[in-house]
Amino acid sequence: MAAEQADGRCFCGAIRFKVDLPVTVCVHCHCGMCRRMHGAAYVTWIEVPRSQLHIERGEDRLHWFDSSEKGRRSFCTECGTALFCSIHERPEMIDIVLANLGTPIGLAPQLHIHWDDRADWTVVSDALPKLGGKTGLEPVAD
């Protein structure tokens, strides 16, 4: 039986949170903002309604900033861990970096988004659907 909540935290542990399960989606994002924010080829995000995210400790160390005209991102002011993303078009939802969770969520990544913006120095060989185009969410022809 899957857990009803997943535990999460930043690298240093100053910020701790819980996520009520289930999540709505789990995706790998290849956009340039995610690559730069995380220092990685792509980032795996989960999304849940905001009411399912509970900051248990360190909210005063959580810094939000406008990362683009489309949304905001947050990080821990103590260790710099990137944590959450909020998209203005979906204010009732919150995106959470999967790597910051220490509990299984019961859902494997479902697809790649912003595929056309991916780093040319990485190889992705899974069979997950790939979305790209102008919005980053349009089907990509093989």
Backbone as a ProteinNet text record, in pm:
[ID]
protein_1_A
[PRIMARY]
MAAEQADGRCFCGAIRFKVDLPVTVCVHCHCGMCRRMHGAAYVTWIEVPRSQLHIERGEDRLHWFDSSEKGRRSFCTECGTALFCSIHERPEMIDIVLANLGTPIGLAPQLHIHWDDRADWTVVSDALPKLGGKTGLEPVAD
[TERTIARY]
83.2	0	88.3	58.1	136	110.2	209.1	195	88.4	25.1	-74.7	-10.9	113.8	188.7	332.4	395.9	538.5	608.9	723.5	804.6	906	929.5	1027.9	1108	1221.8	1306.7	1408.8	1468	1580	1706.2	1817.6	1942.9	1985.9	1978.1	2026	1922.4	1797.9	1692.8	1625.3	1665.7	1602.7	1455	1421.9	1283.1	1238.4	1129.2	1069.9	923.3	875.2	736.6	680	548.6	478.3	387.1	365.8	276.7	171.4	44.7	-62.4	-68.6	-77.2	-86.3	-232.3	-268.4	-182.7	-145.6	-42.2	-3.7	-83	-93.6	-170.2	-86.7	44.2	130.3	275.4	356.3	500.5	568.4	648.5	709.5	856.1	930.5	1067.6	1060.4	1113.1	1112.4	1253.4	1263.2	1391.4	1410.5	1325.5	1337.2	1468.5	1513.5	1638.4	1635.6	1521	1512.6	1535.3	1474	1493.2	1638.9	1699	1839.2	1928.7	1910.5	1995.8	1967.5	1841.8	1805.1	1858.8	1863.8	1901	2040.2	2102	2234.3	2230.9	2126.5	2107.1	2049.4	2058	2005.9	1855.2	1787.1	1642.6	1601.5	1481.5	1431.7	1299.5	1280.1	1155.6	1068.5	948.1	851.7	728.2	669	533.4	445.5	316.4	223.1	109.3	68.6	-45.2	-123.3	-248.8	-319.4	-243.8	-240.2	-169.6	-212	-338	-388.4	-320.2	-250.2	-182.9	-37.7	12.8	149.2	142.8	218.9	221	365.5	401.7	535	533.2	616	616.6	720.4	827.4	934.2	1010.1	1052.9	1142.4	1076.9	948.8	883.5	952.4	1012.3	1084.7	1213.9	1259.2	1379.7	1345.7	1218.1	1171.9	1162	1242.2	1240.9	1178	1076.7	1009.6	1057.5	1073.4	1108.7	1039.7	1016.6	956	1062.9	1048.5	1147.4	1117.6	995.1	954.9	819.6	767.5	633.7	526.2	564.2	467.5	457.8	561	554.5	665.4	662.8	756.3	821.8	940.8	1013.9	1061.5	1098.8	1145.6	1269.6	1342.5	1460.7	1483	1564.6	1601.7	1712.1	1693.2	1793.4	1916.9	1907.9	2022.2	2115.9	2059.7	2144.8	2126.8	2025.4	2005.5	1923.7	1874.1	1795.7	1671.4	1655	1533.1	1421.1	1302.6	1196.9	1066.3	1007.5	872.5	864.9	761.4	733.4	582.5	545.1	404.6	381.3	286.5	254.5	132	143.3	34.3	-98.2	-94.1	-218	-288.5	-216.4	-272.7	-240.9	-294.9	-257.4	-300.6	-394.4	-441.6	-349.5	-249.1	-158	-17.3	64.1	203.8	289.2	401.5	496.7	606.2	645.9	743	852.2	977.9	1090.4	1087.8	1072.7	1062	1185	1303.3	1426.8	1433.2	1351.3	1352.1	1260	1192.5	1105.9	1182	1155.5	1221.7	1128.4	1007.8	905.6	853.9	835.3	778.5	642.5	614.8	487.4	388	431.3	339.7	311.5	393	373.3	508.2	538.8	663.2	646.7	758	747	666.2	580.8	487.9	528.6	606.6	645.3	754.5	808.1	907.8	838.7	863.2	808.7	923.9	895.2	995.7	1110.3	1074.9	1173.1	1259.2	1202.3	1278.6	1385.7	1376.7	1471.7	1577	1577.3	1665.7	1813.6	1896.1	2041.7	2092.4	2175.9	2225.9	2335.1	2379.5	2486.4	2437.5	2307.8	2255.8	2180.7	2176	2104.5	1988.4	1869.8	1750.7	1698.8	1694.8	1658	1532.4	1455	1332.3	1224.9	1116	1007.2	892.2	915.4	808.9	772.2	646.4	606.5	687.8	710.4	788.2	704.6	696.6	621.1	716.7	688.1	775.8	699.9	757.9	694.7	700.8	625.7	626.2	589.4	492.2	447.9	526.8	597.9	667	577.7	448.7	350	277.8	336.5	278.2	344.5	270.3	330.1	447.8	553.3	671.7	671.5	695	702	833.8	826.8	950.5	1036.3
-117.2	0	124.3	220.5	342	432.8	513.9	610.8	713.9	771.2	875.2	1011.5	1023	1147.3	1115.8	1212.4	1203.2	1312.6	1278.8	1374.3	1437.8	1568.7	1637.9	1736	1776	1872.8	1929.9	2040.4	2095.9	2018.7	2048.8	1978.1	1987.3	2107.1	2124.9	2089.1	2071	2034.1	2152.1	2275	2392.7	2400.8	2356	2353.9	2208.8	2179.6	2045.3	2059.4	1963.8	1970.9	1832.2	1825.3	1701.9	1730.4	1627.8	1636.4	1527.6	1567.6	1468.6	1403.7	1273	1198.3	1167.4	1144.6	1126.8	1259.7	1253	1367.9	1362.8	1476.2	1478.5	1438.5	1468.4	1438.4	1433.7	1362.2	1354.9	1363.6	1469.2	1493.1	1531.9	1505.1	1554.1	1682.7	1793.2	1920.1	1951.6	1986.4	2015.7	2163.6	2252.1	2394.6	2451.5	2557.7	2621	2674.4	2725.4	2776.2	2663.6	2548.7	2435.2	2390.3	2381.9	2338.8	2432.5	2562.5	2658	2660.1	2654	2659.7	2539.2	2423.8	2300	2250	2310.2	2264.8	2122.5	2089.3	1952	1952.8	1839.2	1828.1	1846.6	1800.3	1820	1796.1	1837.1	1825.9	1750.2	1663.7	1590	1658.5	1695.5	1767.1	1681.4	1701	1651.2	1773.6	1755.7	1865.2	1817.7	1905.3	1877.3	2006.5	1994.9	2115.2	2175.7	2308.2	2377.2	2327.5	2289.7	2243.5	2114.3	2045.4	1919.8	1939.7	2062.5	2092	2155.9	2099.1	2149	2176.4	2303.6	2339.7	2321.6	2231.5	2200.7	2280.4	2318.6	2392.5	2473.9	2594	2673.6	2762.8	2788.6	2874.8	3010.8	3054.9	3182	3174.4	3054.2	3036.3	3009.8	3007.9	2983	3116.9	3135.1	3259.7	3235.8	3316.5	3310.5	3425.5	3400.4	3506.5	3481.7	3588.5	3578.1	3528.7	3404.1	3346.5	3380.3	3417.9	3461.2	3529.3	3573.6	3633	3527.5	3400.2	3291.3	3237	3260.5	3199.7	3239.6	3173	3198.5	3067.6	3078.5	2963.8	2996.4	2892.9	2915.1	2832.4	2878	2805.4	2832	2748.2	2764.5	2869.3	2970.3	3076	3028.9	2915.1	2861.9	2781.9	2688.2	2599	2614.4	2688	2712.5	2608.1	2506.3	2402.6	2460.9	2431.9	2470.1	2376.8	2433.4	2352.8	2350.6	2467	2472.6	2569	2549.2	2638.5	2660.5	2784.3	2821	2890.8	2840.1	2895.3	2985.8	3109.6	3206.7	3157.8	3083.2	3034.4	2928.3	2865.8	2760.6	2789.2	2897.9	2936.4	2836.2	2749.6	2651.1	2529.1	2521.4	2407.5	2452.2	2354.9	2381.4	2267.5	2302.4	2203.3	2185.9	2061.1	2026.3	1940.7	1972.2	1894.3	1754.9	1653.2	1515.2	1473.4	1516.2	1474.5	1518	1614.6	1661.6	1580.7	1481.6	1395	1269.8	1224	1103.8	984.9	1000.1	896.6	869.2	742.6	714	779.9	824.7	892.1	802.4	683.7	590.7	623.6	709.6	745.8	771.4	696.1	716	834.6	893.6	1000.1	953.1	1043.3	1009.2	1060.4	1169.2	1226.4	1330	1374.6	1481.4	1605.5	1722	1847.1	1940.1	2037.5	2131	2053.4	1945.4	1857.2	1933	2027.3	2101.9	2190.8	2215.5	2301.7	2219.9	2089.8	2001.7	2029.6	1991	2005.3	1907.5	1954.8	1867.7	1772.6	1788.3	1705.4	1589.2	1565.1	1452	1356.4	1230.4	1128.6	1078.2	1080.5	1027.3	916.3	795.6	682	609.2	670.6	603.8	620.9	552.7	556.1	647.1	734.1	823.7	922.8	966.4	1068.4	1195.9	1266.9	1389.4	1503.3	1612.8	1730.6	1847.9	1934.7	2049.7	2161.6	2214.4	2323.9	2453.8	2552	2686.6	2686.5	2606.5	2602.6	2502.8	2413.1	2306.3	2190.6	2202.2	2100.6	2045.2	2063.8	2014.4	1883.2	1788.3	1661.7	1683.4	1604.2	1610.6	1490.7	1513.3	1403.1	1328.8	1197.7	1116.4	1125.2
0	0	0	-87.1	-98.3	21.6	52.4	160.6	124.1	223.6	199.8	189.3	239.1	231.3	194.4	129.6	99.8	178.4	235.7	310	216.5	235.1	154.2	236.3	180.6	248.5	152.2	191.9	116.5	155.8	94	120.3	266.4	323.8	461.9	567.3	526.2	619.8	688.2	654.5	715.1	677.7	555.1	509.5	500	566.6	561.8	527.3	447	403.2	381.5	372.1	339.3	220.7	140.5	25.4	40.4	42.6	42.3	-94.8	-97.1	-222.5	-251.2	-375.3	-491.3	-557.1	-642.5	-724.2	-854.3	-923.6	-1048	-1168.4	-1164	-1278.2	-1231.3	-1307.2	-1282.5	-1418.9	-1440.3	-1571.9	-1559.6	-1667.6	-1681.7	-1763.8	-1711.1	-1784.2	-1834.1	-1962.2	-2026.8	-2057.2	-2004	-2037.8	-1983.4	-2046.3	-2006.3	-1864.6	-1819.7	-1682.4	-1582.1	-1604.7	-1513.4	-1514.1	-1632.4	-1640	-1559.2	-1577.1	-1506.4	-1355.2	-1317.9	-1175.9	-1098.6	-1165.6	-1098	-1135.1	-1235.2	-1277.2	-1328.4	-1404.2	-1451.6	-1593.3	-1661	-1797.6	-1802.5	-1699.6	-1687.9	-1543.4	-1510.7	-1373.6	-1375.3	-1278.3	-1266.4	-1161.9	-1206.9	-1123.1	-1098.8	-982.7	-959.6	-942.8	-963	-943.7	-855.6	-764.8	-676.6	-655.2	-612.6	-567.8	-449.2	-441.9	-332	-194.4	-181.2	-51.5	-7.1	-97.4	-64.3	-21.1	-27.3	17.5	155.6	249.5	387	428.1	440.9	488.8	639.5	689.4	831.9	909.5	840	906.5	803.4	842.5	759.7	655.5	669.4	570.4	561.3	671.1	671.3	590.3	556.8	474.8	328.2	297.2	160.2	87	-15.9	-93.1	-229.8	-262	-391.9	-479.1	-609.2	-702.5	-835.5	-910.8	-1043.7	-1140.2	-1185.7	-1277.2	-1422.4	-1451	-1584.9	-1573	-1685.7	-1684.9	-1659.8	-1669.2	-1653.3	-1511.7	-1429.7	-1297.9	-1203.9	-1088.2	-979.3	-936.8	-883.7	-830.4	-690.8	-617.2	-481	-453	-351.3	-306.3	-158.7	-97.1	43.2	51.6	137.2	150.3	226.8	292.4	366.9	276.2	197	116.7	-34	-76.4	-219.3	-292.7	-224.4	-290.9	-356.9	-485.9	-557.7	-513.1	-483.3	-423.9	-501.4	-526.9	-582.3	-700.1	-780.4	-893.2	-898.5	-921.3	-930.3	-1064	-1141.9	-1272.8	-1257.8	-1305.2	-1289.2	-1348.1	-1458.5	-1522.2	-1439.1	-1345.1	-1260.3	-1113.2	-1057.7	-921.4	-814.1	-847.2	-748.9	-740.6	-829.6	-834	-793.5	-750	-716.1	-771.3	-832.4	-882.1	-778.2	-756.3	-652.3	-715.5	-685.5	-738.8	-676.1	-759.6	-709.8	-630.4	-670.1	-603	-457	-418.2	-279.6	-188.9	-245.1	-165.1	-123.6	-3	46.8	58.6	8.6	16.5	-123.6	-161.8	-294.1	-311.9	-434.4	-461.9	-533.5	-574.7	-640.4	-785.6	-847.4	-988.1	-1051.6	-1156.4	-1230.5	-1326.3	-1370.5	-1470.5	-1590.8	-1640.3	-1747.4	-1884	-1888.8	-2017.9	-2001	-2115.5	-2120.9	-2176.3	-2113.5	-2166.3	-2203.9	-2289.6	-2342.8	-2408.5	-2477.1	-2540.8	-2641.4	-2713.8	-2814.2	-2751.8	-2623.9	-2553.3	-2478.8	-2498.9	-2421.7	-2449.2	-2353.1	-2365.8	-2470.4	-2559.6	-2666.4	-2617.3	-2493.5	-2440.8	-2354.3	-2355.5	-2278.9	-2370.9	-2331.9	-2409.1	-2324.1	-2382.1	-2315.8	-2405.6	-2352.8	-2438.1	-2391.8	-2302.4	-2260.4	-2368.4	-2352.3	-2452	-2410.7	-2312.5	-2268	-2377.7	-2382.7	-2480.2	-2460.4	-2571.7	-2569.2	-2625.3	-2548.2	-2589.5	-2604.7	-2701.2	-2725.4	-2791.8	-2899.1	-2971.1	-2894.4	-2941.5	-2883.1	-2735.3	-2697.2	-2557.3	-2473	-2536.9	-2465.6	-2432.2	-2471.2	-2436.4	-2558.9	-2676	-2800.4	-2840.3	-2898.4	-2940.8	-3036.5	-3018.1	-3102.2	-3194.7	-3322.9	-3419.2	-3400	-3409.1	-3395.8	-3519.1
[MASK]
++++++++++++++++++++++++++++++++++++++++++++++++++++++++++++++++++++++++++++++++++++++++++++++++++++++++++++++++++++++++++++++++++++++++++++++

